[in-house]
GROMACS .gro file of C-alpha atoms in nm:
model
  424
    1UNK     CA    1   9.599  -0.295  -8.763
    2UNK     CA    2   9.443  -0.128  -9.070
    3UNK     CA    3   9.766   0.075  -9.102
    4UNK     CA    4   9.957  -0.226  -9.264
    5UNK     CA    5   9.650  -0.359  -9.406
    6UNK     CA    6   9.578  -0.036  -9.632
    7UNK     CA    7   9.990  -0.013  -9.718
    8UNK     CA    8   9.944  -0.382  -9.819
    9UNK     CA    9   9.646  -0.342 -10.024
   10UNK     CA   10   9.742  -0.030 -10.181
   11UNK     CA   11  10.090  -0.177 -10.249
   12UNK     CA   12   9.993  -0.516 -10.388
   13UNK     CA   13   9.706  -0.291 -10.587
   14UNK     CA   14  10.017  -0.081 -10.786
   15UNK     CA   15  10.237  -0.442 -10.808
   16UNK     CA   16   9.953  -0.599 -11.006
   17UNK     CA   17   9.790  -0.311 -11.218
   18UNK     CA   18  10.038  -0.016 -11.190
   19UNK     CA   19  10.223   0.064 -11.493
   20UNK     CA   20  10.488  -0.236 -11.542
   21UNK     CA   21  10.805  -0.012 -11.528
   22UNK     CA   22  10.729   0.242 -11.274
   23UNK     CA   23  10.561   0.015 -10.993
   24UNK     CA   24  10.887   0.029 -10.794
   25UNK     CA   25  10.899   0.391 -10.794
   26UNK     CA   26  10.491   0.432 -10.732
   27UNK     CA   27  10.531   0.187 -10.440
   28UNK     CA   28  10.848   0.345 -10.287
   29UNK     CA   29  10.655   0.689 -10.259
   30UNK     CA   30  10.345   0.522 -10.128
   31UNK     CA   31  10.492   0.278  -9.873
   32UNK     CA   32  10.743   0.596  -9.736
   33UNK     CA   33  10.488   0.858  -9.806
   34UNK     CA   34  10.239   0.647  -9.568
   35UNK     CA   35  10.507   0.656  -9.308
   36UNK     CA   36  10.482   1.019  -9.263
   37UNK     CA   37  10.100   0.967  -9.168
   38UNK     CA   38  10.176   0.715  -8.980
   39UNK     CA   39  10.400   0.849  -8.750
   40UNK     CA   40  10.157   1.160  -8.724
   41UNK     CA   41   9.802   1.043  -8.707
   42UNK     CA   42   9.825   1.108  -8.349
   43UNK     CA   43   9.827   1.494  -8.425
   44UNK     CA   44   9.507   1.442  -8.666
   45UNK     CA   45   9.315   1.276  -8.398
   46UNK     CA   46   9.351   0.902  -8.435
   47UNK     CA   47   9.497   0.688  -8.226
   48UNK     CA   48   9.890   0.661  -8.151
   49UNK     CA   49   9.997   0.364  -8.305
   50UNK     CA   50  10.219   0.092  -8.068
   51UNK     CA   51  10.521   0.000  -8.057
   52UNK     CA   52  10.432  -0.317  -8.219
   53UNK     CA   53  10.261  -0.155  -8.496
   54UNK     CA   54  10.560   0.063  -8.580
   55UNK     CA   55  10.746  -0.252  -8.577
   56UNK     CA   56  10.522  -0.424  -8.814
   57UNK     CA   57  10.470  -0.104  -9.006
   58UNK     CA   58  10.870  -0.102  -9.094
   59UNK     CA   59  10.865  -0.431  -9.225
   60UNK     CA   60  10.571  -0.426  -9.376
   61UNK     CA   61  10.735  -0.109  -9.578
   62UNK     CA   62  11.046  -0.305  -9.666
   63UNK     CA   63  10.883  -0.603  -9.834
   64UNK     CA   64  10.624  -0.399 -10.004
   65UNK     CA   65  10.912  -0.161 -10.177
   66UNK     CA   66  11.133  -0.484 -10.195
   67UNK     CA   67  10.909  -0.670 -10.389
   68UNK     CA   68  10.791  -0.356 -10.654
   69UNK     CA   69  11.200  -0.410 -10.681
   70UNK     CA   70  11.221  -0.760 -10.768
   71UNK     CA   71  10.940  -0.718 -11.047
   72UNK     CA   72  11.053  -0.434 -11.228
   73UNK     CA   73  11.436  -0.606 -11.218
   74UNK     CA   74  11.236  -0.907 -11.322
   75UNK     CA   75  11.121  -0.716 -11.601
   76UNK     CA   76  11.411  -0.588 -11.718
   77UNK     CA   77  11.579  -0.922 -11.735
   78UNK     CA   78  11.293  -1.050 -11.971
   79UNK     CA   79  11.379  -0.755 -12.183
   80UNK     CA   80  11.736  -0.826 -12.202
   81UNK     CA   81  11.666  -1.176 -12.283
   82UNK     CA   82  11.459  -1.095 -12.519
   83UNK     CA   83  11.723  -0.836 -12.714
   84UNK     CA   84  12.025  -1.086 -12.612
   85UNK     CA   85  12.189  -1.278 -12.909
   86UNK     CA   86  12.509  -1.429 -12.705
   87UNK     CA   87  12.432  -1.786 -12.609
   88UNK     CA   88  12.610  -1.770 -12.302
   89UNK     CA   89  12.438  -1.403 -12.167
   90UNK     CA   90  12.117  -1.615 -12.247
   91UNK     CA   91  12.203  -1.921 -12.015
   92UNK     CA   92  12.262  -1.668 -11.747
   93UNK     CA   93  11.956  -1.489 -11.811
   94UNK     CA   94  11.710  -1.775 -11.807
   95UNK     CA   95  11.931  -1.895 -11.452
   96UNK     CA   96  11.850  -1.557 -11.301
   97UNK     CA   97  11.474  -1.576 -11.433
   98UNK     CA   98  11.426  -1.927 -11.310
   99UNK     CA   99  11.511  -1.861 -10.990
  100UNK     CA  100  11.515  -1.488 -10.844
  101UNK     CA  101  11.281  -1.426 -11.127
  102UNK     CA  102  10.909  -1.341 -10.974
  103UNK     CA  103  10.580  -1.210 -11.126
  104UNK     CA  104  10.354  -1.301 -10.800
  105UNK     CA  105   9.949  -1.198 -10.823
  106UNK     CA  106   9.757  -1.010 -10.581
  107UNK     CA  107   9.721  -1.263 -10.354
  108UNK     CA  108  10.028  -1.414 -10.303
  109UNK     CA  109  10.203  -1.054 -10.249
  110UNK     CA  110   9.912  -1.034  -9.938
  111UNK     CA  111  10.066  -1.340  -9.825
  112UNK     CA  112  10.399  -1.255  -9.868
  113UNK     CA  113  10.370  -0.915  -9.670
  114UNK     CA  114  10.196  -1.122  -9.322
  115UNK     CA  115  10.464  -1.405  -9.366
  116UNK     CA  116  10.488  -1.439  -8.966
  117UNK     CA  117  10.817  -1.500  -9.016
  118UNK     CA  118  11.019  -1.140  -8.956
  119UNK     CA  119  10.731  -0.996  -8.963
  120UNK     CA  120  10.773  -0.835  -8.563
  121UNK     CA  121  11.146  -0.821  -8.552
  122UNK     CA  122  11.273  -0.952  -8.887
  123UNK     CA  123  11.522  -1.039  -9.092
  124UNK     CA  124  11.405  -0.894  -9.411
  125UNK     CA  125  11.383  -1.189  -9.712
  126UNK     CA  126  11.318  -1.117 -10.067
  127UNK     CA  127  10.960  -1.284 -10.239
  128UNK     CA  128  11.177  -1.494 -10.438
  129UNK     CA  129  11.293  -1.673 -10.110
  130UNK     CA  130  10.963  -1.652  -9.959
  131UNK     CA  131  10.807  -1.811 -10.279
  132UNK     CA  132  11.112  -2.088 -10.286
  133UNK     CA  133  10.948  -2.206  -9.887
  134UNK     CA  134  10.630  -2.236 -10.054
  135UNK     CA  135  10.713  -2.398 -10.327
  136UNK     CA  136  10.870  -2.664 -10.072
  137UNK     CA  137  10.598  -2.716  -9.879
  138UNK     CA  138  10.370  -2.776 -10.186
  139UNK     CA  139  10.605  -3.049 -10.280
  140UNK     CA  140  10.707  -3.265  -9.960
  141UNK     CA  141  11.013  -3.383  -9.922
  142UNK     CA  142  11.185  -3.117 -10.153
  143UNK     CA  143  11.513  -2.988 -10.038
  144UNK     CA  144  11.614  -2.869  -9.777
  145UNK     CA  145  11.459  -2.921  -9.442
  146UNK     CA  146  11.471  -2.712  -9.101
  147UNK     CA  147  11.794  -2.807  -8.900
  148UNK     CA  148  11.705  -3.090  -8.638
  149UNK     CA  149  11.911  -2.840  -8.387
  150UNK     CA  150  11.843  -2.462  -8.384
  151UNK     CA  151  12.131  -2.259  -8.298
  152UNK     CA  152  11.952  -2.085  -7.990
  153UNK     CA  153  12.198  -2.077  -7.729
  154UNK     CA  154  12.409  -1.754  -7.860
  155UNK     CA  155  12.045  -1.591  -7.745
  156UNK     CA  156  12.058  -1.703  -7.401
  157UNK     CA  157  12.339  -1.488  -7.268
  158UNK     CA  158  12.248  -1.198  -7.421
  159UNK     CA  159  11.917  -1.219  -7.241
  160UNK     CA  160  12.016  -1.270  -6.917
  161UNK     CA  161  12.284  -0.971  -6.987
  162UNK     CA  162  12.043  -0.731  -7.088
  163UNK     CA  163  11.782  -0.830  -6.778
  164UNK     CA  164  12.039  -0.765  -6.563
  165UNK     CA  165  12.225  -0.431  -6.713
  166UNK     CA  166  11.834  -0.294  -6.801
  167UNK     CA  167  11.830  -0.275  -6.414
  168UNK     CA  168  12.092  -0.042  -6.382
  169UNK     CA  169  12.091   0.158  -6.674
  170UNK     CA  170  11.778   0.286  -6.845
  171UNK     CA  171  11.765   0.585  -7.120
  172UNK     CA  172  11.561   0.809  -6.917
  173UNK     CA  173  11.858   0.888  -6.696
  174UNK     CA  174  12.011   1.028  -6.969
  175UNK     CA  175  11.756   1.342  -6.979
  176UNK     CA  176  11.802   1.425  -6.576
  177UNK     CA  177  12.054   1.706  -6.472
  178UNK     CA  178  12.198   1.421  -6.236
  179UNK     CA  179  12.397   1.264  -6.519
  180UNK     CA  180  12.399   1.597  -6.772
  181UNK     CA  181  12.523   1.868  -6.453
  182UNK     CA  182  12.570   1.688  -6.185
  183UNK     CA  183  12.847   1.391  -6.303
  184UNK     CA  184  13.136   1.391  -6.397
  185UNK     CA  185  13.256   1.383  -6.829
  186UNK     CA  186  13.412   1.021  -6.767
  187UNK     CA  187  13.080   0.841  -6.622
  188UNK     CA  188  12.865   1.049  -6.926
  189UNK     CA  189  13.087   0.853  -7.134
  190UNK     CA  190  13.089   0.524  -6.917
  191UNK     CA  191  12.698   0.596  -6.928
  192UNK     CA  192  12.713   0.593  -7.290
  193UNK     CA  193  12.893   0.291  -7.348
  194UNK     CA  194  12.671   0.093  -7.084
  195UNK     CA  195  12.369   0.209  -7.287
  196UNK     CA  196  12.499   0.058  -7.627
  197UNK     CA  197  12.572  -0.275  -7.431
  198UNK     CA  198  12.250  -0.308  -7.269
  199UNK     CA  199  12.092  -0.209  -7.603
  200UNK     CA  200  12.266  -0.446  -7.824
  201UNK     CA  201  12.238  -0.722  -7.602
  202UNK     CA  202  11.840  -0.661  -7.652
  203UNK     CA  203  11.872  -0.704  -8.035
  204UNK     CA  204  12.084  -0.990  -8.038
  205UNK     CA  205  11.852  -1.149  -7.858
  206UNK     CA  206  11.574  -1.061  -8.069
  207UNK     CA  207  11.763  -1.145  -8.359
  208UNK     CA  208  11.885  -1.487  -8.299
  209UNK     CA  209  11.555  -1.562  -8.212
  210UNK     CA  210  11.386  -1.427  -8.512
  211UNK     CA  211  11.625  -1.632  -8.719
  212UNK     CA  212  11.578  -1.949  -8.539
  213UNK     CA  213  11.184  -1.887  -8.625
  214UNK     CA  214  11.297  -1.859  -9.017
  215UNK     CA  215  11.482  -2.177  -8.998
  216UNK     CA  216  11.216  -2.437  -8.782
  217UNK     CA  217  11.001  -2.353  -9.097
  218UNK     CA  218  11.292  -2.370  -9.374
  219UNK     CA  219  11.259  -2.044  -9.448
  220UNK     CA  220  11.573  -1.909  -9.626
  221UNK     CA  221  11.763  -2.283  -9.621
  222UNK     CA  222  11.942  -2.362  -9.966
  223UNK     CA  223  12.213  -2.586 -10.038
  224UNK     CA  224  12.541  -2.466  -9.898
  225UNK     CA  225  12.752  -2.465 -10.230
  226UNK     CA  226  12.513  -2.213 -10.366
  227UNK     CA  227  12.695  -1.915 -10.136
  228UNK     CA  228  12.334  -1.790 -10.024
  229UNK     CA  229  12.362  -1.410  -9.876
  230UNK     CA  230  12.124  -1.252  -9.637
  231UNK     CA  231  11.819  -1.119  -9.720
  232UNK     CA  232  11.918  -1.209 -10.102
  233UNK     CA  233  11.973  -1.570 -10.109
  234UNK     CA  234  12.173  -1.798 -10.350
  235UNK     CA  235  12.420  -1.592 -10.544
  236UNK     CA  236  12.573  -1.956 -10.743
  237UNK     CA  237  12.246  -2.000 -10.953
  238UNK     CA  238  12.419  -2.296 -11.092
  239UNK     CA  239  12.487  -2.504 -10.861
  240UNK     CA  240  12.057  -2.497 -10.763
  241UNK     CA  241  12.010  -2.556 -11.139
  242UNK     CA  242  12.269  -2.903 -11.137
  243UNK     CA  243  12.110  -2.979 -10.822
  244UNK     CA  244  11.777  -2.996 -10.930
  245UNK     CA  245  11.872  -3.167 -11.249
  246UNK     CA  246  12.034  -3.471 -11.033
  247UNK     CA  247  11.692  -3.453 -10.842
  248UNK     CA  248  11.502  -3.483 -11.168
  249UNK     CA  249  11.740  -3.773 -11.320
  250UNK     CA  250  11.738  -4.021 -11.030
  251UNK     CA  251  11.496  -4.159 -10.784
  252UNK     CA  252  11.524  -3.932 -10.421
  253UNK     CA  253  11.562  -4.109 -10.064
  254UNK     CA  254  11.412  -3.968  -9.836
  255UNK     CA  255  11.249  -3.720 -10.051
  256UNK     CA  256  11.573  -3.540 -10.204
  257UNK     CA  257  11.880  -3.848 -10.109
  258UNK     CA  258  12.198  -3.668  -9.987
  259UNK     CA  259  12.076  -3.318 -10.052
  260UNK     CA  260  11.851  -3.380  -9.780
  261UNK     CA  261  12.090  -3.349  -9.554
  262UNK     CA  262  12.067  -3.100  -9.318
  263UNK     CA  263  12.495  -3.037  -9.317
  264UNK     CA  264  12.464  -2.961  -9.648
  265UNK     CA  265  12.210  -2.681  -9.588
  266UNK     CA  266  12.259  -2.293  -9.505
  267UNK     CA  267  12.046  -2.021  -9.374
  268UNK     CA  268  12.282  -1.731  -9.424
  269UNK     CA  269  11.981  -1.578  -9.641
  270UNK     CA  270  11.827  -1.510  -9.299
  271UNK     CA  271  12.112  -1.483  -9.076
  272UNK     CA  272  12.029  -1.136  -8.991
  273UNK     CA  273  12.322  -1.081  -8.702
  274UNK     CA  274  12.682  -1.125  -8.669
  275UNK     CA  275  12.748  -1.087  -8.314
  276UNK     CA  276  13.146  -1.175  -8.366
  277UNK     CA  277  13.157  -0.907  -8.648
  278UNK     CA  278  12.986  -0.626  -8.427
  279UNK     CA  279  13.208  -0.691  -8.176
  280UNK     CA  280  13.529  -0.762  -8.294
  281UNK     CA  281  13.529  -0.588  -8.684
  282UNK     CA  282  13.790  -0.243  -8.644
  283UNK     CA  283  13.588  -0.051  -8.907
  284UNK     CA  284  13.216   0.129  -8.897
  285UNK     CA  285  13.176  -0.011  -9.233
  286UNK     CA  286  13.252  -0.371  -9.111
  287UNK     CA  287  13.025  -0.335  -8.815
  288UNK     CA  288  12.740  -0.141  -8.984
  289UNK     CA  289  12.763  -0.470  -9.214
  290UNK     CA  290  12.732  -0.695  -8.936
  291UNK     CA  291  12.443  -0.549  -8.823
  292UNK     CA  292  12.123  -0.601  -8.927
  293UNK     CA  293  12.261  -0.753  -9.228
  294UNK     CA  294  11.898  -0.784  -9.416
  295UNK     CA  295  11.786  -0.453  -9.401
  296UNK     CA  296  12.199  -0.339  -9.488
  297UNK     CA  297  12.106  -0.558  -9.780
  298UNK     CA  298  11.728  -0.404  -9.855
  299UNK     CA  299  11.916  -0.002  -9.845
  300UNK     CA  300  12.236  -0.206 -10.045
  301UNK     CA  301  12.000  -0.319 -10.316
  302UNK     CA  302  11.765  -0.093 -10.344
  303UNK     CA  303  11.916   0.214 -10.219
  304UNK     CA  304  12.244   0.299 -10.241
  305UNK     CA  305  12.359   0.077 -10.582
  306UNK     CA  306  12.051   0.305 -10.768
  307UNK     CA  307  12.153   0.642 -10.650
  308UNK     CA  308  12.331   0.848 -10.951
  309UNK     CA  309  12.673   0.976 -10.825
  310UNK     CA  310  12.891   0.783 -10.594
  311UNK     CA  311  12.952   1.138 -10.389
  312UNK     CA  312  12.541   1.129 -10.293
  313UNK     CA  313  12.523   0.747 -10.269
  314UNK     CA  314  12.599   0.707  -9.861
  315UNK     CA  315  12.446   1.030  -9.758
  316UNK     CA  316  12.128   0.965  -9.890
  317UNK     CA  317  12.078   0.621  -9.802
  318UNK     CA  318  12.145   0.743  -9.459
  319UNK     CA  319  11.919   0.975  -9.488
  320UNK     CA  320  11.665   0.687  -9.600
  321UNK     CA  321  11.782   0.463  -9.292
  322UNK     CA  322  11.675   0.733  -9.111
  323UNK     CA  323  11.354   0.808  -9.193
  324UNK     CA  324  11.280   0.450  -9.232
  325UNK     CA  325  11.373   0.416  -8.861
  326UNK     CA  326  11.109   0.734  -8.760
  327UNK     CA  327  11.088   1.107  -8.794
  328UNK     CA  328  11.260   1.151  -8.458
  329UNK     CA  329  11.565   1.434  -8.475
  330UNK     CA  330  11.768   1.183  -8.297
  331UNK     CA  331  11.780   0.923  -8.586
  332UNK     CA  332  11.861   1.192  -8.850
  333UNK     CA  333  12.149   1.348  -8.605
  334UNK     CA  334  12.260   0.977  -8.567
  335UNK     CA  335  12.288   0.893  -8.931
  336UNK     CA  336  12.415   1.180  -9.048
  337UNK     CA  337  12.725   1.150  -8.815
  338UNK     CA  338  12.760   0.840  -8.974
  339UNK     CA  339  12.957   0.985  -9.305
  340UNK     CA  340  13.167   1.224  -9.082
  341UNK     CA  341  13.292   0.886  -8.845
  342UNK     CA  342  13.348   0.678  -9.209
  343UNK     CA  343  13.558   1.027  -9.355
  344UNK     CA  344  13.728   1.017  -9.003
  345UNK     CA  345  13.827   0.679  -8.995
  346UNK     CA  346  13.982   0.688  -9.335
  347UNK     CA  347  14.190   0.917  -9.233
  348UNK     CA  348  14.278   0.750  -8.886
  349UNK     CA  349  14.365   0.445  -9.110
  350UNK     CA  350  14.623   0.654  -9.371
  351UNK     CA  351  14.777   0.831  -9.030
  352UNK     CA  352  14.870   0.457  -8.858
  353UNK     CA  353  14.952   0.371  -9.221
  354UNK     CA  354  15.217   0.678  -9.195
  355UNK     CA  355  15.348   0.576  -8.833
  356UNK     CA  356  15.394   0.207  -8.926
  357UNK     CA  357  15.242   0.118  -8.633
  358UNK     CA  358  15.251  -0.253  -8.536
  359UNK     CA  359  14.956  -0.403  -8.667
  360UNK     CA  360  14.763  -0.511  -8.362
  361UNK     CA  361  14.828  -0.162  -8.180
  362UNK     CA  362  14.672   0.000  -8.522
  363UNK     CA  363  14.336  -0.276  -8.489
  364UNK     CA  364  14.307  -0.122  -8.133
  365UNK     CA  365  14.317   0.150  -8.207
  366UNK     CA  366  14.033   0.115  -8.526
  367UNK     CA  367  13.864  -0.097  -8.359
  368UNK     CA  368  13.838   0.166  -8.051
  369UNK     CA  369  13.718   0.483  -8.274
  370UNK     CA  370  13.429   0.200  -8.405
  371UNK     CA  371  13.313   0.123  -8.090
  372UNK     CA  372  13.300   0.493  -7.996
  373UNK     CA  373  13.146   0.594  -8.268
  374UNK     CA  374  12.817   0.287  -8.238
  375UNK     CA  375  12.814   0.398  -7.872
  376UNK     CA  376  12.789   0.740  -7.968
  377UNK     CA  377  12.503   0.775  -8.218
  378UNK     CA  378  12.327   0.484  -8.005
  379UNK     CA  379  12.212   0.735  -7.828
  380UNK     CA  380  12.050   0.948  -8.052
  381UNK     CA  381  11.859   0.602  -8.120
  382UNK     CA  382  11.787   0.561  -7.804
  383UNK     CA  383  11.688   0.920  -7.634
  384UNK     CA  384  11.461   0.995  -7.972
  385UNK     CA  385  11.439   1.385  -7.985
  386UNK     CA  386  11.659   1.622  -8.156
  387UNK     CA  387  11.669   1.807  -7.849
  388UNK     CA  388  11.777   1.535  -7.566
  389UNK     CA  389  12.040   1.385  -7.776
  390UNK     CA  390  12.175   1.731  -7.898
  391UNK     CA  391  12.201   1.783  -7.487
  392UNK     CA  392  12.363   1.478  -7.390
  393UNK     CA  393  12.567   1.538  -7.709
  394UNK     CA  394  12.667   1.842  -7.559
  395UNK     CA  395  12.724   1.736  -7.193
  396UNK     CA  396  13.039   1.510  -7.325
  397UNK     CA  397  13.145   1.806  -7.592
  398UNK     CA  398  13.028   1.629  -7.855
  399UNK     CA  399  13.346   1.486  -7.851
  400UNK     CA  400  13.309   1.250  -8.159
  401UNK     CA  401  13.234   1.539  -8.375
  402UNK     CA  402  13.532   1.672  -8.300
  403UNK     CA  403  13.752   1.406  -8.229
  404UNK     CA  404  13.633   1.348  -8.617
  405UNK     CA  405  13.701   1.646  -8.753
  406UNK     CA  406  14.079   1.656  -8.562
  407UNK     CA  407  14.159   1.324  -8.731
  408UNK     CA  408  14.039   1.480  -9.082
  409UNK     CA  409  14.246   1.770  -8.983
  410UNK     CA  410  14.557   1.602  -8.875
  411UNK     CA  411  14.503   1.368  -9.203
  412UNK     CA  412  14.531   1.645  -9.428
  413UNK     CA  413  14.815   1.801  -9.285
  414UNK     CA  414  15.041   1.515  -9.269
  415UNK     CA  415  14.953   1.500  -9.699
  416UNK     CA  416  15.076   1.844  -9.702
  417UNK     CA  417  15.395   1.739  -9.546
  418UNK     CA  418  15.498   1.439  -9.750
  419UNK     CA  419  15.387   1.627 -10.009
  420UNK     CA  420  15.652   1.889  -9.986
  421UNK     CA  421  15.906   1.587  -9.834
  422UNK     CA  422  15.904   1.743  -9.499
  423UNK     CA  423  15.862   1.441  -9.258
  424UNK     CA  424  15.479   1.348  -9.183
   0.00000   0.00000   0.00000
């Protein structure tokens, strides 16, 4: 326990008396810095942490480098509004301040980071949407309440899936000379896939769950028409500011009249998985975006958009994901495959471009590689050590490096042939 409570001290310590334009940057190198220790106390005597404390631990590190985010952006806005002389730049400014806008104190950041809500299995939230559910339940009957229905029952087939394929398939089979020697290369790669399956039926589960937690307490619930995203929230600023103006100007039923209503309400801000888009989308990029969509947005927004050079920008918040997720070998070797599959499915997409395939044979055959490739790095997710997934890696031929780098290959020399009008 006094892991998260010294990264939340320390943290909310720099956010309230750190210098006011560097806090996100002294935060970032505490909260990851910390990490490292954490994941290595063991080896200096103390005890292992859990698996429930690593959990914890990764949140607590998201929301702690989120928020030193939203108060230096915060900051910056203030400035601009200060310098700004356009009327309309000003109305904008003043809608952004007003509501994604936050300058919390001391204690309400220690509040913020042991929000039960997401706090075991997420979704990620920004303060600003955190401080929005306060702000309701200080003034009852404010817009909007929790759904009367939850949408559970997505969760309960994914359960009893992964009970029953957990039975049969379990990562530690993966490190015997059974499957690695003894099996054949089609059931390592049947293994493989099974793996995936029973894993990601274990985090939708978690998942949906988590997010029907955020919503019986409103958490992340704002009107529809304001196009809330996850982990962000509202991105139509106006339509919260007319909203509350109507709210202001006439007398509310039933606390807030028809914007009470609970059809008029989304929770997309914590709507952390997208089971249909995981399963169905024919790109890595789709699916990467359809899962865990908060913490996609966390490395999106704080992450990629502020790394100089667009070359560097997906390698190194890769490289971030990773050590977010641990110091394990098998996450690195996992995420760094991920920029050879994207560079190889470019160039999978410009070759069916070139045979004018028909367009459903050409999803299949995206959608295919994509699955392949999720099922592929699960495993260096899943079996942890440099070593064990470099050996399973090995025991199939590492055959999605290659069949990566033969789809680059074949990509470059069909260019070379339309570019000197021989037929591609």
């Amino acid at each position: 326990m006094w892991h998260s409570v010294l990264v939340a001290l320390v943290s909310a310590s720099i956010c309230s008396f750190g210098p006011r334009n560097r806090v996100h940057a002294l935060c970032a190198a505490w909260c990851f810095g910390y990490l490292a220790f954490f994941r290595t106390c063991h080896l200096l005597g103390f005890t292992k942490p859990s698996p429930h404390s690593n959990a914890v631990q990764l949140l607590m590190t998201l929301r702690m480098v989120g928020v030193a985010f939203e108060i230096v952006d915060t900051r910056r806005l203030e400035r601009r509004l200060r310098d700004s002389t356009d009327d309309g730049e000003r109305r904008s400014l003043e809608l952004q301040l007003r509501y994604t806008g936050v300058s919390p104190k001391f204690w309400q950041i220690m509040l913020y980071a042991y929000a039960y809500p997401g706090v075991l299995t997420g979704p990620y939230y920004r303060f600003s949407i955190y401080r929005d559910l306060v702000d309701r339940l200080q003034a009852p009957g404010a817009p909007p309440r929790p759904p009367s229905a939850l949408p559970c029952g997505s969760a309960l087939p994914t359960r009893r899936s992964y009970l029953i394929l957990s039975q049969w398939y379990f990562i530690d089979y993966a490190r015997t000379d059974d499957l690695l020697v003894d099996s054949s290369w089609a059931y390592r790669i049947y293994f493989m896939f099974a793996m995936f399956t029973t894993f990601r039926c274990r985090m939708y589960f978690a998942w949906v769950v988590s997010e029907c937690v955020c919503m019986a307490v409103g958490l992340g619930g704002y009107p529809a028409a304001s196009e809330p995203r996850c982990g962000e929230g509202p991105t139509r600023l106006e339509v919260l500011e007319e909203q509350r103006q109507q709210r202001q100007s006439r007398p509310a039923i039933d606390g807030a009249g028809d914007l009470n209503k609970s059809d008029d309400i989304s929770y997309e801000s914590v709507h952390n998985i997208d089971e249909a888009g995981c399963e169905f989308a024919p790109t890595v990029q789709a699916g990467m975006k359809a899962w865990n969509r908060s913490v996609q947005h966390w490395l999106a927004a704080f992450v990629y958009r502020r790394v100089p050079g667009r070359a560097l920008r997906l390698p190194v918040t890769m490289a971030v994901s990773a050590y977010w997720h641990g110091v394990h070998g098998g996450y690195f070797l996992s995420f760094l495959t991920i920029p050879l599959a994207r560079y190889a499915e470019d160039a999978l997409d410009r070759l069916l471009r070139r045979a004018r395939l028909n367009q459903s044979v050409a999803y299949l055959a995206r959608w295919f590689f994509k699955m392949r490739v999720f099922d592929y790095t699960c495993m260096g997710f899943l079996l942890l050590g440099a070593g064990d997934t470099l050996r399973f890696w090995a025991a199939i031929g590492f055959c999605l490096h290659a069949a990566s780098c033969l789809l680059i290959a074949a990509d470059w020399a069909a260019a070379r042939l339309a570019g000197s009008g021989r037929p591609a």
